[in-house]
Coordinates of C-alpha atoms in Angstrom, one line a residue:
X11 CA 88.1 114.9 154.4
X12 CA 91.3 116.8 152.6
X13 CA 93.3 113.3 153.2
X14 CA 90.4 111.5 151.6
X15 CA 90.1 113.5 148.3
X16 CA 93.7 113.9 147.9
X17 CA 94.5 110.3 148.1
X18 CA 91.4 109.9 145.8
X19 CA 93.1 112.1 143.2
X20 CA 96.4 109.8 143.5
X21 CA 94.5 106.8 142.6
X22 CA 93.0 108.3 139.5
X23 CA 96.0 110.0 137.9
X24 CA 98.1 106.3 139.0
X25 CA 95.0 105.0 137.0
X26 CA 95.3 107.5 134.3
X27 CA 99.1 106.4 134.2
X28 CA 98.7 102.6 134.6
X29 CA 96.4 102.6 131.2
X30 CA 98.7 105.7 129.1
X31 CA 101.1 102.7 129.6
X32 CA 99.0 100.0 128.3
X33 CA 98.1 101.7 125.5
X34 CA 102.0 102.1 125.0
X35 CA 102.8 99.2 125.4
X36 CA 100.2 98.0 123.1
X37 CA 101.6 99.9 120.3
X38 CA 105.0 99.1 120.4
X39 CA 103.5 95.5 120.3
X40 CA 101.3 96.4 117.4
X41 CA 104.2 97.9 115.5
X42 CA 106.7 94.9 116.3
X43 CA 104.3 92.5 115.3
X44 CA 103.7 94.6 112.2
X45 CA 107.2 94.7 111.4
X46 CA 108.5 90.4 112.5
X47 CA 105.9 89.8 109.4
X48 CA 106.0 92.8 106.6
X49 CA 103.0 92.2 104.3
X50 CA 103.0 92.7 100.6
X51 CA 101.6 96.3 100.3
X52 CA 98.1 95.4 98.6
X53 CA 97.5 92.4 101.1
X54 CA 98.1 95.7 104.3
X55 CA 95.7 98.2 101.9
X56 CA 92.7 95.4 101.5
X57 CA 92.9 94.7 105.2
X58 CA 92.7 98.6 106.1
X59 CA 90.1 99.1 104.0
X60 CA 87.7 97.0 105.3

């Protein structure tokens, strides 16, 4: 029972982990993407605006 709900507790914060990573990950490729192609600044404030 203790095994069971400890090693259910490792999967969630491994889970928990995996997609804090992801969403890292996906930023730094947002922001890189962002900055191989800079925008002229009122094409970036149309788009956000939307």
């Amino acid at each position: 029972m203790l095994l069971s709900l400890k090693s259910e507790q490792t999967v969630k914060k491994s889970i928990e982990e995996e997609m804090l990573l992801r969403k890292k990950n996906y930023n730094i490729k947002k922001v890189s993407s962002i900055s191989d192609r800079p925008l002229p600044q009122h094409v970036t404030a149309r788009k956000t605006s939307k």
